[in-house]
Coordinates of C-alpha atoms in Angstrom, one line a residue:
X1 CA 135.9 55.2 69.9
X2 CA 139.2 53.1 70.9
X3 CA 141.1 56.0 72.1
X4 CA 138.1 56.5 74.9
X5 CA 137.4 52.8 75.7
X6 CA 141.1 52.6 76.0
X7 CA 141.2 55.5 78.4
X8 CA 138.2 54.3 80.2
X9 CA 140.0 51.3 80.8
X10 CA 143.1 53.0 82.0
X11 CA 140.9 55.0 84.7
X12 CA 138.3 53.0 87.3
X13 CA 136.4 56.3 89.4
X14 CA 139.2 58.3 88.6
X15 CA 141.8 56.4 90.1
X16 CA 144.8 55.9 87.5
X17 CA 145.8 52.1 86.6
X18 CA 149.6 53.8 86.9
X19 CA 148.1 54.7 90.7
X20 CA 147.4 50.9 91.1
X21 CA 150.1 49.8 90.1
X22 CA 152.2 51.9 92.1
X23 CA 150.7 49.6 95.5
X24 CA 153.0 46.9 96.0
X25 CA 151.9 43.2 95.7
X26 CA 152.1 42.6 99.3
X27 CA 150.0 45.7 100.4
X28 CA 147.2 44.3 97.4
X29 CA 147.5 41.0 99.5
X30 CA 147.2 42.0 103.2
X31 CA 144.0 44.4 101.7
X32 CA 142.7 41.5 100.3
X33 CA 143.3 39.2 103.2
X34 CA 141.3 42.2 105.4
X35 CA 138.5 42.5 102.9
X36 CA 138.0 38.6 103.0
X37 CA 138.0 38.5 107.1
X38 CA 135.6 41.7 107.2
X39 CA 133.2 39.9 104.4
X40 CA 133.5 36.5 106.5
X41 CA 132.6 38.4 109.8
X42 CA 129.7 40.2 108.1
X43 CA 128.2 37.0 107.9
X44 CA 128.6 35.6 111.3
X45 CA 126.7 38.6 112.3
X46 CA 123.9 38.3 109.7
X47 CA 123.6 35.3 110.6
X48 CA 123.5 35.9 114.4
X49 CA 121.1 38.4 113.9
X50 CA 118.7 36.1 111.9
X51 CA 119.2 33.7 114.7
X52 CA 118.0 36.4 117.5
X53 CA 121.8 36.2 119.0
X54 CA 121.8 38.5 122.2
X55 CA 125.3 38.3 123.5
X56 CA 128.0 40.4 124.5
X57 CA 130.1 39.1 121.9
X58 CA 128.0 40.2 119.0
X59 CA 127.7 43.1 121.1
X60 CA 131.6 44.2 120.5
X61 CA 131.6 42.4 116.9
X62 CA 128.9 44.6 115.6
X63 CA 130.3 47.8 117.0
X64 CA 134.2 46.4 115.8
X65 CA 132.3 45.9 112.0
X66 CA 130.3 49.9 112.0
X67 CA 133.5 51.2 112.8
X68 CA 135.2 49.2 109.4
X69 CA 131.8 50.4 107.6
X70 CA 129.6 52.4 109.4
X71 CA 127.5 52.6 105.9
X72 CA 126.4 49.4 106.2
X73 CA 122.7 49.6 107.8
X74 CA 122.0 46.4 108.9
X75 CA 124.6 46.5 111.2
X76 CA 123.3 49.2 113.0
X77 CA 119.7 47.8 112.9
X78 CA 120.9 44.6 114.6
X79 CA 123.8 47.1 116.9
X80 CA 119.8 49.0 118.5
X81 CA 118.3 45.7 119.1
X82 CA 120.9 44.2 121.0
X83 CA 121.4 47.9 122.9
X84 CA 117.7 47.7 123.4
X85 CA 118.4 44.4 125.1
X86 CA 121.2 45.7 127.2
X87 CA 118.7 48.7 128.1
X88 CA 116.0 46.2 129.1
X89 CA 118.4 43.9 131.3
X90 CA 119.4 47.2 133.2
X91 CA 115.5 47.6 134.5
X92 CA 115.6 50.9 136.3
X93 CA 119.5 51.2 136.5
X94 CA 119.7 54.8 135.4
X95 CA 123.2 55.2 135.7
X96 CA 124.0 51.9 133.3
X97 CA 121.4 52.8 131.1
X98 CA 123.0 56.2 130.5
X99 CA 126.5 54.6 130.4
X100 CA 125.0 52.4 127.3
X101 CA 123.8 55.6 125.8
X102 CA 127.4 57.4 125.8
X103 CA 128.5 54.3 124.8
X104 CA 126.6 54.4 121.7
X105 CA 127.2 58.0 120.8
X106 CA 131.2 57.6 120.9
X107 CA 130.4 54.7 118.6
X108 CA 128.7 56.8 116.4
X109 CA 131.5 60.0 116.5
X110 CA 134.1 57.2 115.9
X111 CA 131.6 55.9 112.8
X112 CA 131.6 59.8 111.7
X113 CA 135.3 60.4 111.7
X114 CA 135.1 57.8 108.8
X115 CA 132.4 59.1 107.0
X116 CA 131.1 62.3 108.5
X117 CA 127.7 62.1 106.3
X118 CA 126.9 58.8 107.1
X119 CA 123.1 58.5 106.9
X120 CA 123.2 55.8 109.2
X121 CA 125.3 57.0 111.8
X122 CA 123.5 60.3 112.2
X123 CA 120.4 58.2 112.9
X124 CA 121.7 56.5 115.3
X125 CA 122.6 59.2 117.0
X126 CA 118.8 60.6 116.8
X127 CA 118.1 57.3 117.8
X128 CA 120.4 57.3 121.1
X129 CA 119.4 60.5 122.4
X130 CA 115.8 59.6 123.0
X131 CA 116.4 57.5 125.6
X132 CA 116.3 60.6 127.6
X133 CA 120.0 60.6 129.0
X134 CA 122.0 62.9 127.0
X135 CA 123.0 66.5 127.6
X136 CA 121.7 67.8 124.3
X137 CA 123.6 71.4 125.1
X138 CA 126.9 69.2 124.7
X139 CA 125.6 67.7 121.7
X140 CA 125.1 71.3 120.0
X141 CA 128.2 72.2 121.3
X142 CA 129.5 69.2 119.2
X143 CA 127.9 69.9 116.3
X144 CA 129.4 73.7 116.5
X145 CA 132.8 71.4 116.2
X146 CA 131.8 69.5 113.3
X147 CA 130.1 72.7 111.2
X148 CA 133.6 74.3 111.9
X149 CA 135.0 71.8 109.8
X150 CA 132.4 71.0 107.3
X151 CA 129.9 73.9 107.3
X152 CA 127.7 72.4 105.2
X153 CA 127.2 69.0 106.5
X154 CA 123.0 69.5 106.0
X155 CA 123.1 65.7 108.4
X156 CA 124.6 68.2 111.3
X157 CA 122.4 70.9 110.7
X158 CA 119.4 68.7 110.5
X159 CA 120.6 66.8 113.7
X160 CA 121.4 70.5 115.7
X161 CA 118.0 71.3 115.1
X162 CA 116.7 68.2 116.6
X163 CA 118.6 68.6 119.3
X164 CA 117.7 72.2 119.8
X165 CA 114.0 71.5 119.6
X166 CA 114.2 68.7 121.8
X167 CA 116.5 70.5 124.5
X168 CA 114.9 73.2 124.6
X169 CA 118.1 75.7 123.5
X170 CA 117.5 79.4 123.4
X171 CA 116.4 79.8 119.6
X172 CA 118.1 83.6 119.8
X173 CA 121.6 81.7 120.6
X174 CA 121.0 79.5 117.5
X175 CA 119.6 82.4 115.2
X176 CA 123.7 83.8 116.3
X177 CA 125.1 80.9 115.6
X178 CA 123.6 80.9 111.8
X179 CA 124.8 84.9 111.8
X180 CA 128.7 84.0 112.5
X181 CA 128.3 80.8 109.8
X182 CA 126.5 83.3 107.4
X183 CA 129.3 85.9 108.1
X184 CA 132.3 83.0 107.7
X185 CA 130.3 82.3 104.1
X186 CA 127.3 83.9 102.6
X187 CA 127.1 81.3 100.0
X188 CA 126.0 78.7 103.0
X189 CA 122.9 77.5 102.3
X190 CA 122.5 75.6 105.3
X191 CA 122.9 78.6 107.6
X192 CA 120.0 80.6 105.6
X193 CA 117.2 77.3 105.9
X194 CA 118.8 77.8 109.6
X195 CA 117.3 80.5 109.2
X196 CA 114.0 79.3 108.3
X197 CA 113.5 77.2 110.9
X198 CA 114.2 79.2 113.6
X199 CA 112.1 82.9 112.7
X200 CA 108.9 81.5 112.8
X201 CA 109.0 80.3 115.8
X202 CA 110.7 83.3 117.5
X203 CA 108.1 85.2 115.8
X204 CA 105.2 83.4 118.1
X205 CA 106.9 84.9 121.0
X206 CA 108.3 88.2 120.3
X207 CA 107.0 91.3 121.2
X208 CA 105.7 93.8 118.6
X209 CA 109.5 96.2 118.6
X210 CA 111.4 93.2 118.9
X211 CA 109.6 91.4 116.1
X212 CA 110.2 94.7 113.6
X213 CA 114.0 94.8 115.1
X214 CA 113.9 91.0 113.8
X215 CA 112.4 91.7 110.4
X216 CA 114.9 94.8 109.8
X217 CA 117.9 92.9 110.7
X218 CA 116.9 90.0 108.1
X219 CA 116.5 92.7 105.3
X220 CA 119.9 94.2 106.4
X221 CA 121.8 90.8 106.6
X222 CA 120.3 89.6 103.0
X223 CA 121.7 93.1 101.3
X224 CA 125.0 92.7 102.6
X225 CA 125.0 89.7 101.4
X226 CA 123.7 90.4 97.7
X227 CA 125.8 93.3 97.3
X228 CA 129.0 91.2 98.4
X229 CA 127.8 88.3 96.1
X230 CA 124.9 89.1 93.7
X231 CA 125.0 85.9 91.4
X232 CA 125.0 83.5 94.8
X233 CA 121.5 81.9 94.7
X234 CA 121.1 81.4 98.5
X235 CA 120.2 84.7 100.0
X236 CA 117.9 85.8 97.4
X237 CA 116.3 82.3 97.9
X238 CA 116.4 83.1 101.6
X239 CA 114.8 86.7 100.6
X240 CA 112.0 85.4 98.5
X241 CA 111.1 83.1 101.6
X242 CA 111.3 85.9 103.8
X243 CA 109.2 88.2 101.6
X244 CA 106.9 85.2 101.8
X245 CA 106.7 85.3 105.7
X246 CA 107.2 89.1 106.6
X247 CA 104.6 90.3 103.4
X248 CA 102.8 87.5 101.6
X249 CA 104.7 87.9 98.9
X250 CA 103.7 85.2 96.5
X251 CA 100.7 83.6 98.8
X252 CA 97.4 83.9 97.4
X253 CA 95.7 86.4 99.3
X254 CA 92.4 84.6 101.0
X255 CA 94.2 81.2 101.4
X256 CA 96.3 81.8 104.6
X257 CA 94.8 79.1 106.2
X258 CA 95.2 76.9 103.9
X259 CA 98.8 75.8 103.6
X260 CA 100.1 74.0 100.1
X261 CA 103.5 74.0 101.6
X262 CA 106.2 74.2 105.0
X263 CA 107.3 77.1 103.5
X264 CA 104.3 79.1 103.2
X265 CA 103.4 81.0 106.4
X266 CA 100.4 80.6 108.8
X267 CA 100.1 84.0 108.5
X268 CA 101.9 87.2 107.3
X269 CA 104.7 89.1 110.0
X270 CA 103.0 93.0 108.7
X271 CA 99.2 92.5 108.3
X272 CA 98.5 96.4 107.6
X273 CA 98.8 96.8 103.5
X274 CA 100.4 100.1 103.9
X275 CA 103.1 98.7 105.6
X276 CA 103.3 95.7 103.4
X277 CA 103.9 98.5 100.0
X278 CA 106.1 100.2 101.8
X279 CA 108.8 97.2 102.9
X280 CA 108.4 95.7 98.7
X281 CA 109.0 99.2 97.5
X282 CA 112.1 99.4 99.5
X283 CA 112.9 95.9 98.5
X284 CA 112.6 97.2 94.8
X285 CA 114.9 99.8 95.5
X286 CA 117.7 97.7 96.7
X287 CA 116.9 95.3 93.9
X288 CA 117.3 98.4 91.2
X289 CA 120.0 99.9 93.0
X290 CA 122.2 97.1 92.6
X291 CA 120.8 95.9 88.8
X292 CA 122.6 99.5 88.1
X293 CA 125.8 98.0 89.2
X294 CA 125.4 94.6 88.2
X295 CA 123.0 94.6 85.1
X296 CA 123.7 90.8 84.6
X297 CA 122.6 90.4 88.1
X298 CA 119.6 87.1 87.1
X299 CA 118.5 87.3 90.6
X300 CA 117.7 90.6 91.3
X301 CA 116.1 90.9 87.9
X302 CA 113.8 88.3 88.5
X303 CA 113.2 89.7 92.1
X304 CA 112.5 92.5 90.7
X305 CA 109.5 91.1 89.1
X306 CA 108.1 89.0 91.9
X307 CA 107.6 92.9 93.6
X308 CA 106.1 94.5 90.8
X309 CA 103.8 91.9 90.9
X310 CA 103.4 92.1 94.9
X311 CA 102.4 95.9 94.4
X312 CA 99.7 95.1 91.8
X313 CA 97.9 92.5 94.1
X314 CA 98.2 95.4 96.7
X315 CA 96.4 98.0 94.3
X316 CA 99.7 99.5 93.3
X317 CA 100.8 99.9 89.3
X318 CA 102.9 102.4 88.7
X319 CA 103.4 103.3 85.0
X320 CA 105.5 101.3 82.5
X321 CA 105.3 98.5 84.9
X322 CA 103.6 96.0 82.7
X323 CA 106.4 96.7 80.1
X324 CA 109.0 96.7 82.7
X325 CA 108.0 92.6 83.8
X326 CA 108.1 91.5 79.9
X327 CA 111.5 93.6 79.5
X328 CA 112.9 91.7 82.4
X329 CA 111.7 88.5 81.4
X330 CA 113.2 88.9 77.8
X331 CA 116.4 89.9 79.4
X332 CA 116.3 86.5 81.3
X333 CA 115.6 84.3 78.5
X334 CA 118.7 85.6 76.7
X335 CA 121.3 86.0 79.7
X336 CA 120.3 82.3 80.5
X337 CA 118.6 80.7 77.8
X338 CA 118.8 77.4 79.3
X339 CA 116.3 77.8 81.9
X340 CA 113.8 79.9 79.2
X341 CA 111.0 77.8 80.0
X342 CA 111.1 78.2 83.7
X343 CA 111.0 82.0 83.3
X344 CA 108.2 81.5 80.6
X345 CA 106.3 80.1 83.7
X346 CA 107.1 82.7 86.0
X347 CA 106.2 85.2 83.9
X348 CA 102.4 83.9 83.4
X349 CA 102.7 83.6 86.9
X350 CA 103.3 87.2 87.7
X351 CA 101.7 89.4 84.8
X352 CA 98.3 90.1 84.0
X353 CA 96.0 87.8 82.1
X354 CA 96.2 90.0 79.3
X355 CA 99.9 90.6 79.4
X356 CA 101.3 87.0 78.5

């Protein structure tokens, strides 16, 4: 065990000692000099806050300290309550009001440039903006900047979709956005529960052709992406979902109402059960088609199963089917043997009583 503690020692968060050592003595000093003023600082405003301070000079001290650390929460809860006094002072001063606002929000860009998944930051921002004065179409327009860079930052995502809901952005210019991000990267997770978010709610208002356009064009964006990537795990999680909404794939039938999750729909996009067969068998056939190509292909395997299944609630069992699901889950067990319990489960889940 010497050799490791010896390395360990050598290493702190996998930063080399010969990396330390390589700062000079003077830089080591003046960082230690800043990290002593910043800590002494720190407590002037905790204490200040404690205290109920409400000047301008913890005012510009706060905002100084978030921009140093903007992971430190309790200077942002003591940075709204002083804002919340300025906001109060103003009484019905619109314009200074909405000056505070902006004020807050470059505060809080200037706090993400440091960290650009700063919990607290992105909060903040929330916070800001519900004060009413903010143009939320800029504010998706920033958030376009900041996925460019990072398009997987889920606090952006999450924030663009408040800000879409509460300015009341066109859902079909969003549901293009999440195209292009899909197109730059099918692997983006993010984009796909994009996704999620933003069908049912188109669904509520589209017409009856325009609802099957948007139901054909999911299918057609999920193969593209399974046949460019078939081992990536977040279009066929996107797929199950959809299945979930467009079918009821996987909802126990008679329990529509009765939600056990977000996910679930309130109720299915294709009611009639002929129509329902026919979009899982084509399902199946994409799913087989590119098994042929890429037999190792876990995810279409098992997706494979979930529609068998689907077509035997529906009165549909085609022959060899029952030996088909217990093929495919031995064929799972051994490609990934690891996660043999959690397709022991699915497989109880999907075959008959008297199968497992």
């Amino acid at each position: 065990l010497k050799p490791l503690f010896k390395e360990a020692r050598r290493k702190m968060h996998g930063v080399k000692r010969a990396d330390y050592e390589a700062v000079s003595k003077a830089e080591r000093e003046a960082k230690l000099k800043k990290i002593v003023h910043y800590t002494k600082l720190t407590k002037i405003v905790l204490k200040a806050h404690r205290e109920s301070v409400r000047s301008e000079k913890m005012f510009q001290l706060v905002g100084s300290l978030i921009e140093i650390n903007p992971d430190f929460y309790s200077l942002w809860n003591y940075r709204k309550v002083l804002v919340e006094n300025l906001i109060k002072e103003t009484g019905e001063a619109e314009e200074k009001k909405a000056a505070i606002c902006a004020g807050e929000l470059k505060l809080a860009e200037r706090a993400l440039r440091k960290n650009p998944k700063s919990y607290y930051a992105w909060h903040h921002r929330v916070w800001t903006i519900t004060f009413g004065t903010t143009d939320l179409k800029t504010e998706v327009a920033l958030c376009t900047k900041y996925l460019a860079m990072d398009s997987r930052n889920f606090h952006c995502w999450n924030y663009r979709r408040y800000c879409v809901v509460l300015g009341k952005i066109p859902l079909e210019d969003e549901l293009e956005f999440s195209s292009r991000k899909i197109d730059d990267n099918f692997s983006n997770y993010s984009a796909w529960h994009h996704r999620s978010f933003l069908i049912p709610q188109l669904i509520d208002f589209a017409e009856t052709k325009d609802l099957a356009k948007l139901v054909e064009d999911e299918f057609e964006l999920l193969k593209q992406a399974f046949f460019t990537d078939p081992s990536d795990q977040s279009a066929w999680l996107y797929h199950r979902w959809l299945l979930a909404q467009v079918v009821g794939l996987g909802i126990n039938s008679g329990e529509e109402s009765k939600q056990t999750s977000s996910t679930e729909p309130k109720k299915c996009i294709i009611a009639d059960k002929s129509e329902q067969i026919a979009i899982i068998k084509r399902e199946m056939e994409m799913a087989e088609e590119l098994v042929a190509v890429e037999p190792d292909c876990k995810w279409a395997m098992l997706t494979i199963a979930l529609l068998i299944h689907g077509l035997r609630e529906r009165g549909v069992v085609a022959d060899g089917s029952k030996e088909r699901v217990r093929d495919i889950f031995g064929e799972l067990i051994s490609l990934d043997p690891m996660r043999r319990q959690y397709y022991l489960d699915m497989k109880a889940k999907v075959s008959e009583k008297n199968d497992v």
